[in-house]
PDB file of C-alpha atoms in Angstrom:
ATOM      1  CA  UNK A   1     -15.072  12.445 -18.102  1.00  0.00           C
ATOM      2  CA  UNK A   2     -11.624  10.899 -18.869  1.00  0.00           C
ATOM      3  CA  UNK A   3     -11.221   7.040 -17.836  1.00  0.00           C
ATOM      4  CA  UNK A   4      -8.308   8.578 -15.430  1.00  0.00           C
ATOM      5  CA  UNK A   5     -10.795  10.555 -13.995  1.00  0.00           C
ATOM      6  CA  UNK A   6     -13.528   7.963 -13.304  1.00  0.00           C
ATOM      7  CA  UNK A   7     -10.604   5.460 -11.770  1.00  0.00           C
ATOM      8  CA  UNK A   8      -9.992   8.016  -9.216  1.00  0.00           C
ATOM      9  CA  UNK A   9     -13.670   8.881  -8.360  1.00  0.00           C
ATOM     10  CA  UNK A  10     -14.036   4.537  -8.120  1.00  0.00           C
ATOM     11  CA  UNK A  11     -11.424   5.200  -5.630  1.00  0.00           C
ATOM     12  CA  UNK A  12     -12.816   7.708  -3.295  1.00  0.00           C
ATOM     13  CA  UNK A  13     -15.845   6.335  -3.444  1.00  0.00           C
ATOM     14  CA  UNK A  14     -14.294   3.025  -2.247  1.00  0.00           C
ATOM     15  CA  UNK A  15     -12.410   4.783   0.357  1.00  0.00           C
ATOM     16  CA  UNK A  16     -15.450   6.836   1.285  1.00  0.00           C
ATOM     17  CA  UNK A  17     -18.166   3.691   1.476  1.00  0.00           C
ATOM     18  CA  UNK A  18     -15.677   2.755   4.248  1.00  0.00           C
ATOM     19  CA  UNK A  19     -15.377   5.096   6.410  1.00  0.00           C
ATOM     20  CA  UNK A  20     -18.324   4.468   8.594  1.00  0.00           C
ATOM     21  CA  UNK A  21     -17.390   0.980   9.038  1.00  0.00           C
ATOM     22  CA  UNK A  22     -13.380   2.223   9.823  1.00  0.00           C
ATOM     23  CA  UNK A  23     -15.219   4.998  12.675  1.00  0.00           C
ATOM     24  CA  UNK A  24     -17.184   2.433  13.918  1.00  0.00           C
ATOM     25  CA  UNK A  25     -14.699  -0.063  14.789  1.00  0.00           C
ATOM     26  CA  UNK A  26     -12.331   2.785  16.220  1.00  0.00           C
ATOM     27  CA  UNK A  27     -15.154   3.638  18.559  1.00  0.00           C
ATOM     28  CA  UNK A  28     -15.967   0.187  19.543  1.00  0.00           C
ATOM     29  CA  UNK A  29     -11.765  -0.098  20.576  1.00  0.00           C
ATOM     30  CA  UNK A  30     -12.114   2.856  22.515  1.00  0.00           C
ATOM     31  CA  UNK A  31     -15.575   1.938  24.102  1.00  0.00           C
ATOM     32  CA  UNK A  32     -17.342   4.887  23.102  1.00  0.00           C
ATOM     33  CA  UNK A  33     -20.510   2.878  21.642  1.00  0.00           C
ATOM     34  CA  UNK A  34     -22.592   4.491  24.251  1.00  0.00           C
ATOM     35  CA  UNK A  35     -24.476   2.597  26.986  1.00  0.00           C
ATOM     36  CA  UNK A  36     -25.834  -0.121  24.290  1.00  0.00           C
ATOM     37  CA  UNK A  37     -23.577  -1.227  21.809  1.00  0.00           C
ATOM     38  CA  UNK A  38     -25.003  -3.583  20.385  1.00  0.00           C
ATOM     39  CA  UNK A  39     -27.957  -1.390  19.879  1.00  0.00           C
ATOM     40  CA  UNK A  40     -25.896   1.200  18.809  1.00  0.00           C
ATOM     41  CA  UNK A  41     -23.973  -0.878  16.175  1.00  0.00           C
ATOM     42  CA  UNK A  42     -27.020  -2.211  15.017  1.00  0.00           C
ATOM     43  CA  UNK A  43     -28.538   1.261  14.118  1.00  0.00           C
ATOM     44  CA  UNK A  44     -25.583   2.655  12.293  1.00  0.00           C
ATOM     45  CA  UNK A  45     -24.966  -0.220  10.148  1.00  0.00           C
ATOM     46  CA  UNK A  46     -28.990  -0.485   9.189  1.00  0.00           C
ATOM     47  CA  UNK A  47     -29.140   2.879   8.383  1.00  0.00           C
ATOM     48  CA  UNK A  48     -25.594   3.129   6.251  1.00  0.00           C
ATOM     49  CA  UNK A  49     -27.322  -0.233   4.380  1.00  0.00           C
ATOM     50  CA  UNK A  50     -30.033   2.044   3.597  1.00  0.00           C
ATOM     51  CA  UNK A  51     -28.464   4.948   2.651  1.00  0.00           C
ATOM     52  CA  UNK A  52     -26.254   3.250   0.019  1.00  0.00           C
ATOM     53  CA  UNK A  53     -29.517   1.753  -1.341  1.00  0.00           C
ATOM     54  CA  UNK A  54     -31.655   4.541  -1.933  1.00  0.00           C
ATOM     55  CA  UNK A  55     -27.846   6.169  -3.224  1.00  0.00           C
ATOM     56  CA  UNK A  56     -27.956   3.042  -5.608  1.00  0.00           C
ATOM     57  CA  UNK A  57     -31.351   3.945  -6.867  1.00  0.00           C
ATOM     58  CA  UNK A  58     -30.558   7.679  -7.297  1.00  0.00           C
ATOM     59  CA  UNK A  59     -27.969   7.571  -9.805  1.00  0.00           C
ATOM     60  CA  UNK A  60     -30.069   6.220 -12.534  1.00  0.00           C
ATOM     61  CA  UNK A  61     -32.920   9.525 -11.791  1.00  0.00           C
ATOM     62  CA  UNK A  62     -29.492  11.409 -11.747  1.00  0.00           C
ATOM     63  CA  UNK A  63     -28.016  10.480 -14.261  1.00  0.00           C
ATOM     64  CA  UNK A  64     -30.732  10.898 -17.193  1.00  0.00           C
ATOM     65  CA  UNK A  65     -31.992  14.595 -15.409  1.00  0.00           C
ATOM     66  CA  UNK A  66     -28.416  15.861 -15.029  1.00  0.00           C
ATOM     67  CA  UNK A  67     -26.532  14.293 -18.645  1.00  0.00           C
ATOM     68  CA  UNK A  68     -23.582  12.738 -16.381  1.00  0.00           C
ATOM     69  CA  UNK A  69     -23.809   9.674 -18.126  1.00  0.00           C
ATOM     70  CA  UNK A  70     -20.224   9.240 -16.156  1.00  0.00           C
ATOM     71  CA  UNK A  71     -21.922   8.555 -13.061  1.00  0.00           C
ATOM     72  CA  UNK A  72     -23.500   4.852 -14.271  1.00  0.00           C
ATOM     73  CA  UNK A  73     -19.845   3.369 -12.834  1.00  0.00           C
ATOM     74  CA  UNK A  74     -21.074   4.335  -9.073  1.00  0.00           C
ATOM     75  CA  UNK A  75     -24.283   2.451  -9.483  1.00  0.00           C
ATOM     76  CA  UNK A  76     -22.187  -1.483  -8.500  1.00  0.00           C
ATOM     77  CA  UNK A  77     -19.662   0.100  -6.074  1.00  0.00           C
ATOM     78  CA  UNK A  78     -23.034   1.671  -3.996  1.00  0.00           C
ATOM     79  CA  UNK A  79     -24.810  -1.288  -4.511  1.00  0.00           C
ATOM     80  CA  UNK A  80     -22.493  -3.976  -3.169  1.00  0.00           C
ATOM     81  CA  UNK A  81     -21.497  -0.792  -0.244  1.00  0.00           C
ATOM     82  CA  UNK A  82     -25.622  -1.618   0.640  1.00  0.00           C
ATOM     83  CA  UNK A  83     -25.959  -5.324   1.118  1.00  0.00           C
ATOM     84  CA  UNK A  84     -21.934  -5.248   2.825  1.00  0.00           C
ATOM     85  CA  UNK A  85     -23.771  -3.315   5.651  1.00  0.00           C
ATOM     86  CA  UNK A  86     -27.076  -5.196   5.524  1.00  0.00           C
ATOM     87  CA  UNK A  87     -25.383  -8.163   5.865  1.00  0.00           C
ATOM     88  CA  UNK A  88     -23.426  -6.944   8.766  1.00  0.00           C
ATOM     89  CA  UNK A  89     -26.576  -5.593  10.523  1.00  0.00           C
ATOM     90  CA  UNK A  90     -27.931  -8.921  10.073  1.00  0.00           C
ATOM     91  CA  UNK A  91     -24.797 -11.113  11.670  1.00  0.00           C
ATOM     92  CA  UNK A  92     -24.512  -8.455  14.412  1.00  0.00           C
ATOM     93  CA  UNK A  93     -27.746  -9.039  15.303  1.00  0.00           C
ATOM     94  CA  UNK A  94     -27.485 -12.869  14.814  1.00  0.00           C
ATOM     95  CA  UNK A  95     -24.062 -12.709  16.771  1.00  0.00           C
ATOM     96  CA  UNK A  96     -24.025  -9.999  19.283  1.00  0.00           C
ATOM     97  CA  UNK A  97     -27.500  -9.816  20.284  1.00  0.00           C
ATOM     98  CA  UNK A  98     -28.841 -13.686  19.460  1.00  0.00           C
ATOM     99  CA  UNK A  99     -25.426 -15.320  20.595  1.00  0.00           C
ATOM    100  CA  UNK A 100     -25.686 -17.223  17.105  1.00  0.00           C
ATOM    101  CA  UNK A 101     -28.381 -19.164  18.315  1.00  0.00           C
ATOM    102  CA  UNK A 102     -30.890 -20.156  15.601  1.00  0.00           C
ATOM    103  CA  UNK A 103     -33.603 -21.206  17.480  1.00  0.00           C
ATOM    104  CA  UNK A 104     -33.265 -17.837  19.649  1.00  0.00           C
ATOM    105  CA  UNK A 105     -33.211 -15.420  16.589  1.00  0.00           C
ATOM    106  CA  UNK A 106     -36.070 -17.173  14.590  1.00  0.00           C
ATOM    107  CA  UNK A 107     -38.340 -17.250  17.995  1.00  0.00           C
ATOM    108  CA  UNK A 108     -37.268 -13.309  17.895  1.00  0.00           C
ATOM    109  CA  UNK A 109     -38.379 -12.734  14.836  1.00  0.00           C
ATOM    110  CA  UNK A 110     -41.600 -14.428  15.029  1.00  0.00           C
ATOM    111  CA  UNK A 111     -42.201 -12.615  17.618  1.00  0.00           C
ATOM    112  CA  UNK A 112     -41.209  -9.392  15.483  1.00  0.00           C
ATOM    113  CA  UNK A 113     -42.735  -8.827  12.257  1.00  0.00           C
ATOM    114  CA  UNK A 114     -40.327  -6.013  11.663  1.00  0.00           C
ATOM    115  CA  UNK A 115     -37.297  -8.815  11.498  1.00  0.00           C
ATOM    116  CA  UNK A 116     -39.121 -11.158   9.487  1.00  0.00           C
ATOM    117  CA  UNK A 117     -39.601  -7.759   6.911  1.00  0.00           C
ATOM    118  CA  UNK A 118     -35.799  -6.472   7.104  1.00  0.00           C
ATOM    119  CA  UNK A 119     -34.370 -10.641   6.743  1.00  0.00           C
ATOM    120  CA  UNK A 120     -36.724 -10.275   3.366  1.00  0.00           C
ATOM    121  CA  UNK A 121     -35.210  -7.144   2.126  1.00  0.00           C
ATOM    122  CA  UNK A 122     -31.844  -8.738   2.429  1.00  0.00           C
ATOM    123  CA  UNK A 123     -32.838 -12.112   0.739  1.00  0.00           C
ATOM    124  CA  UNK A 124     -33.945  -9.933  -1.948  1.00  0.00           C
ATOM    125  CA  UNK A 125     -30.511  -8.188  -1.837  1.00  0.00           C
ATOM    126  CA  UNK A 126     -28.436 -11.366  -2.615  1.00  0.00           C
ATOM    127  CA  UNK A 127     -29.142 -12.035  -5.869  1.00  0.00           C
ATOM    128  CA  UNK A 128     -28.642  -8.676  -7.020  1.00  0.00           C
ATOM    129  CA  UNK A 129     -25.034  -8.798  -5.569  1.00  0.00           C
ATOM    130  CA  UNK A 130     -24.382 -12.027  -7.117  1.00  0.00           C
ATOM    131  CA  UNK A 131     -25.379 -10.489 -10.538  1.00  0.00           C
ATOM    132  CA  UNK A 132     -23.082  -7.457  -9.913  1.00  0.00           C
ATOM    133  CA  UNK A 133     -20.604  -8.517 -12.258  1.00  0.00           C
ATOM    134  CA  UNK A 134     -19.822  -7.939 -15.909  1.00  0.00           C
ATOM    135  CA  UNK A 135     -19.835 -11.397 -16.463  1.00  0.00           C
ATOM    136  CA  UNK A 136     -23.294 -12.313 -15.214  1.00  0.00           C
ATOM    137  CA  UNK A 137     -24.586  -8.975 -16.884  1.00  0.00           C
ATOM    138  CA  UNK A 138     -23.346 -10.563 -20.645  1.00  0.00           C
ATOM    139  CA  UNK A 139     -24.880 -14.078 -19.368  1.00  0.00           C
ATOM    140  CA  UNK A 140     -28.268 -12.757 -18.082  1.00  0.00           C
ATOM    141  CA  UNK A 141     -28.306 -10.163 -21.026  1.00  0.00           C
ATOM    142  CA  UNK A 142     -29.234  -6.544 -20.270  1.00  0.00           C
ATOM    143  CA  UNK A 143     -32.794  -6.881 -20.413  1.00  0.00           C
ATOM    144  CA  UNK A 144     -33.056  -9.839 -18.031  1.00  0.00           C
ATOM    145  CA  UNK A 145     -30.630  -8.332 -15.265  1.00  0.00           C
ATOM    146  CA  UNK A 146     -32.560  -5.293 -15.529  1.00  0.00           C
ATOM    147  CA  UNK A 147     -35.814  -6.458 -14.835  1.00  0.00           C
ATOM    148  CA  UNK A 148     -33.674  -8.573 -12.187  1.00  0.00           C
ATOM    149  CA  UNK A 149     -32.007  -5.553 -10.362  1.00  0.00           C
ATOM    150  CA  UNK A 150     -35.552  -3.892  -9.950  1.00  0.00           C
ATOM    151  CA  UNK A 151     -35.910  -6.158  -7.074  1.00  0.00           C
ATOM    152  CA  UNK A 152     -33.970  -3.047  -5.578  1.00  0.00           C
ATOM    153  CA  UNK A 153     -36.756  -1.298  -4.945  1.00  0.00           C
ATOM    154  CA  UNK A 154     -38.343  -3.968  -2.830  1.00  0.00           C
ATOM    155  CA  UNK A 155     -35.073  -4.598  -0.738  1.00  0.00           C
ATOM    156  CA  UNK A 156     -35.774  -0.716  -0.115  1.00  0.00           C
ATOM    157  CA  UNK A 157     -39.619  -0.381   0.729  1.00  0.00           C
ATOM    158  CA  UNK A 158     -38.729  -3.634   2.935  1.00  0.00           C
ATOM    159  CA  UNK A 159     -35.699  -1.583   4.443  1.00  0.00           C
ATOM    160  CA  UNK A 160     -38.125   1.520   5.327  1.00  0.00           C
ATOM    161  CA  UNK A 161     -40.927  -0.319   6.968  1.00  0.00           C
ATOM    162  CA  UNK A 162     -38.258  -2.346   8.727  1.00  0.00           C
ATOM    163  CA  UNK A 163     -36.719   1.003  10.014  1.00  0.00           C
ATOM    164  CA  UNK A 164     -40.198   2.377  10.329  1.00  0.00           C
ATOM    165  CA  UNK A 165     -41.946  -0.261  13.044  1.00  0.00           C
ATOM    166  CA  UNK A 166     -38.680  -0.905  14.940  1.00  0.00           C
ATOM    167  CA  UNK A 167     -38.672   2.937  15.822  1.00  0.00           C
ATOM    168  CA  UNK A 168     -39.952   3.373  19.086  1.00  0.00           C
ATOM    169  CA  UNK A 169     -41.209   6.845  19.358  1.00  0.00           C
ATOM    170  CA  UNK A 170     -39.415   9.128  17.373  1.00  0.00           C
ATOM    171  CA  UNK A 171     -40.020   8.302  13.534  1.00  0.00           C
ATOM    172  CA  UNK A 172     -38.455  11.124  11.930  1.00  0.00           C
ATOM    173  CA  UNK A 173     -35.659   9.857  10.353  1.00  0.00           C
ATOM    174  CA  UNK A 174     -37.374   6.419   8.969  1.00  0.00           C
ATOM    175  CA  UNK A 175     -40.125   9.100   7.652  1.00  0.00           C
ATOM    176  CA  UNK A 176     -37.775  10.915   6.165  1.00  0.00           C
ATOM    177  CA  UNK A 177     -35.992   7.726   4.269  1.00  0.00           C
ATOM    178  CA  UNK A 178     -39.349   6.836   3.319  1.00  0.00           C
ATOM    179  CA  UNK A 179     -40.431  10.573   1.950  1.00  0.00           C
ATOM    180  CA  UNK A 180     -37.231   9.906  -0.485  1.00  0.00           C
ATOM    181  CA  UNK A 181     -38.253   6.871  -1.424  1.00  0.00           C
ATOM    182  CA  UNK A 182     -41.203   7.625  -2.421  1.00  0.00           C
ATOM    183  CA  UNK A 183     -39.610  10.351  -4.992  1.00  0.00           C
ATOM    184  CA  UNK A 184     -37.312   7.576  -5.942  1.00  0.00           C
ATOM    185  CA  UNK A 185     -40.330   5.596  -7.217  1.00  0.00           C
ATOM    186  CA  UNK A 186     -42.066   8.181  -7.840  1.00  0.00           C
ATOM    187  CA  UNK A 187     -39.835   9.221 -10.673  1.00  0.00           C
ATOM    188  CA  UNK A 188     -39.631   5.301 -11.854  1.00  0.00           C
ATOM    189  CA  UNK A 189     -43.640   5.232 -12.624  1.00  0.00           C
ATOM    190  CA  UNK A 190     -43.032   8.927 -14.186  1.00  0.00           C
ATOM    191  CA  UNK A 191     -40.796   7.155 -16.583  1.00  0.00           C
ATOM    192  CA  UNK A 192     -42.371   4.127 -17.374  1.00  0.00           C
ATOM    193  CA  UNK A 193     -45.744   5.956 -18.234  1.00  0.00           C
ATOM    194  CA  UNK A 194     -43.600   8.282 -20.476  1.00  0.00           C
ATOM    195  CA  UNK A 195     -42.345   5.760 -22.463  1.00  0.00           C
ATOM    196  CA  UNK A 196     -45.547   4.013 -22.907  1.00  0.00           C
ATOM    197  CA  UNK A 197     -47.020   6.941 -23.850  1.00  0.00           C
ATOM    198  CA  UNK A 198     -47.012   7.513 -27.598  1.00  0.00           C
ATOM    199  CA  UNK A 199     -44.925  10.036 -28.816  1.00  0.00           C
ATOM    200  CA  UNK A 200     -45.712  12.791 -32.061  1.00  0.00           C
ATOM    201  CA  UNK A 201     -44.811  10.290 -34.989  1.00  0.00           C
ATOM    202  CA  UNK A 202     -46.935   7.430 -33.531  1.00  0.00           C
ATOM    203  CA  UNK A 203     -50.033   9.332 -32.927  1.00  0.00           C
ATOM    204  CA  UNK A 204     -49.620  10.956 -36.426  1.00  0.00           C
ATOM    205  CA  UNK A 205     -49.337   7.936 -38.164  1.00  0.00           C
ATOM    206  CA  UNK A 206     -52.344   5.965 -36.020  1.00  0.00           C
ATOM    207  CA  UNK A 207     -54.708   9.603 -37.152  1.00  0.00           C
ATOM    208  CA  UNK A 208     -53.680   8.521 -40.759  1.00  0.00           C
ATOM    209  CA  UNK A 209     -54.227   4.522 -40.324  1.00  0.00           C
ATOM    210  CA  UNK A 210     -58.131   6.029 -38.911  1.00  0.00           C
ATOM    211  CA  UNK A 211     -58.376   8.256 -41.953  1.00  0.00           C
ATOM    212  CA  UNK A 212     -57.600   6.003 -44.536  1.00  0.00           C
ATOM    213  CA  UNK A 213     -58.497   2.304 -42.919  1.00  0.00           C
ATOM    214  CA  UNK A 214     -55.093   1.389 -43.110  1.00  0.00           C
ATOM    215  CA  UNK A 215     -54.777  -1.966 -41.569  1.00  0.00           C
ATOM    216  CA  UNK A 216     -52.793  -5.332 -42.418  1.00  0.00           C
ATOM    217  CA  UNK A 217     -55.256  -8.717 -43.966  1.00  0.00           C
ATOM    218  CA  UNK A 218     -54.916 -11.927 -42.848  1.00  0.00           C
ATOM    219  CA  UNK A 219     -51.559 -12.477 -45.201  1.00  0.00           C
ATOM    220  CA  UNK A 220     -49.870  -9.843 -43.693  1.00  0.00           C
ATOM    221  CA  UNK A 221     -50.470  -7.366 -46.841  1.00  0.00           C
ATOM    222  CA  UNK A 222     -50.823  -3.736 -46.643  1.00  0.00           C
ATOM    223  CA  UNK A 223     -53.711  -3.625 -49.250  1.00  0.00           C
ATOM    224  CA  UNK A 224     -55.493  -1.223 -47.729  1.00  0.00           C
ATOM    225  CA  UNK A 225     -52.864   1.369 -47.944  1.00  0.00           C
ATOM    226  CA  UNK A 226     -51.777   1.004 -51.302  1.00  0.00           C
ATOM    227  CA  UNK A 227     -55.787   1.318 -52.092  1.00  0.00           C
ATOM    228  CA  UNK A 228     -56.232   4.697 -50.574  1.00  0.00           C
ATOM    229  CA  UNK A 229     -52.845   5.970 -52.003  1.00  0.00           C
ATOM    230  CA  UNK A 230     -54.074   4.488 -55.638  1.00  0.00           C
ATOM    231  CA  UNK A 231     -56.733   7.028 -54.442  1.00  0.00           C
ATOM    232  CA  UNK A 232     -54.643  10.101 -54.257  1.00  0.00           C
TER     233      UNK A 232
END
């Protein structure tokens, strides 16, 4: 994909991230937020938090099944899109339905476990948007931010029980977040067991170290190999 190309798709997928935030403050002008808005506000921005998440962790599954190694530039753009609308679920609630009261919102979520779950998931969250940037990639070095930025998953399971317990009687749609989640990692233990898993050359050449005895001394010296080829 040209680098013309992938500007433009950064672009609409800017433009798109937005949009739910753009129809949700036209609605709230026009006082069409139904008979709880706060409630209401509260729900959409949760669930668009969660959606760019699990987005976040599809591109990589994506990616390496479909070949669009083009895609990887999506990956920051849905990422930072997720914690933007976590965070804003979280100071709605803190604002509009605590009245910024500290005391209030820490008695309320004492009181429920689901809060205490969803504030975690977001805690989680902040570090990973912090490291977003190319700089702090190069500082942390690839293997370090990547083991870092599988804290994703976490801020994820905590997002689905959090949208799982606060759901009063219909738990459809925080079953179906979790069912994809649970492909999501489903497909990350699929890969990590494949790459452990020896591949042709390495179990070829452990049958020949068991054949011939091959194995290093105490120096470090391959003696036993050059015995049993002195063999042959």
């Amino acid at each position: 994909m040209k680098e013309n190309d992938i500007r433009f798709a950064r672009l609409l997928l800017i433009v798109n991230g937005a949009v739910p935030l753009v129809l949700l403050g036209w609605d709230a002008l026009h006082h069409q937020l139904g008979a709880n808005p706060v409630k209401f506000t509260l729900l959409t921005t949760g669930m668009m938090g969660l959606i760019f998440l699990l987005l976040t962790l599809l591109v990589t599954p994506l990616r390496k099944i479909s070949g669009w190694n083009w895609i990887i530039f999506s990956r920051r753009t849905l990422g930072l899109y997720a914690f933007f609308y976590a965070c804003l679920h979280f100071l709605i609630f803190f604002g509009l339905d605590r009245s910024f009261d500290v005391s209030s919102t820490l008695t309320e979520m004492v009181k429920r476990k689901y809060l205490i779950i969803g504030s975690t998931g977001l805690l989680v969250m902040v570090p990973l948007a912090v490291t977003s940037t190319n700089a702090m990639i190069k500082r942390l070095g690839g293997k370090r931010w990547r083991a870092l930025h599988r804290l994703a998953y976490v801020a994820a399971i905590a997002g689905v029980i959090h949208y799982y317990l606060q759901a009063k009687a219909d738990v459809r749609q925080p079953l179906g977040f979790a069912a994809v989640l649970t492909v999501l990692l489903g497909y990350r233990v699929l890969e990590y067991w494949r790459q452990r898993k020896p591949g042709p050359v390495a179990a070829a050449n452990r049958g020949l170290r068991t054949v011939f005895g091959h194995s290093r001394d105490s120096t470090g010296n391959q003696s036993a190999k050059l015995s049993a080829e002195s063999r042959n």
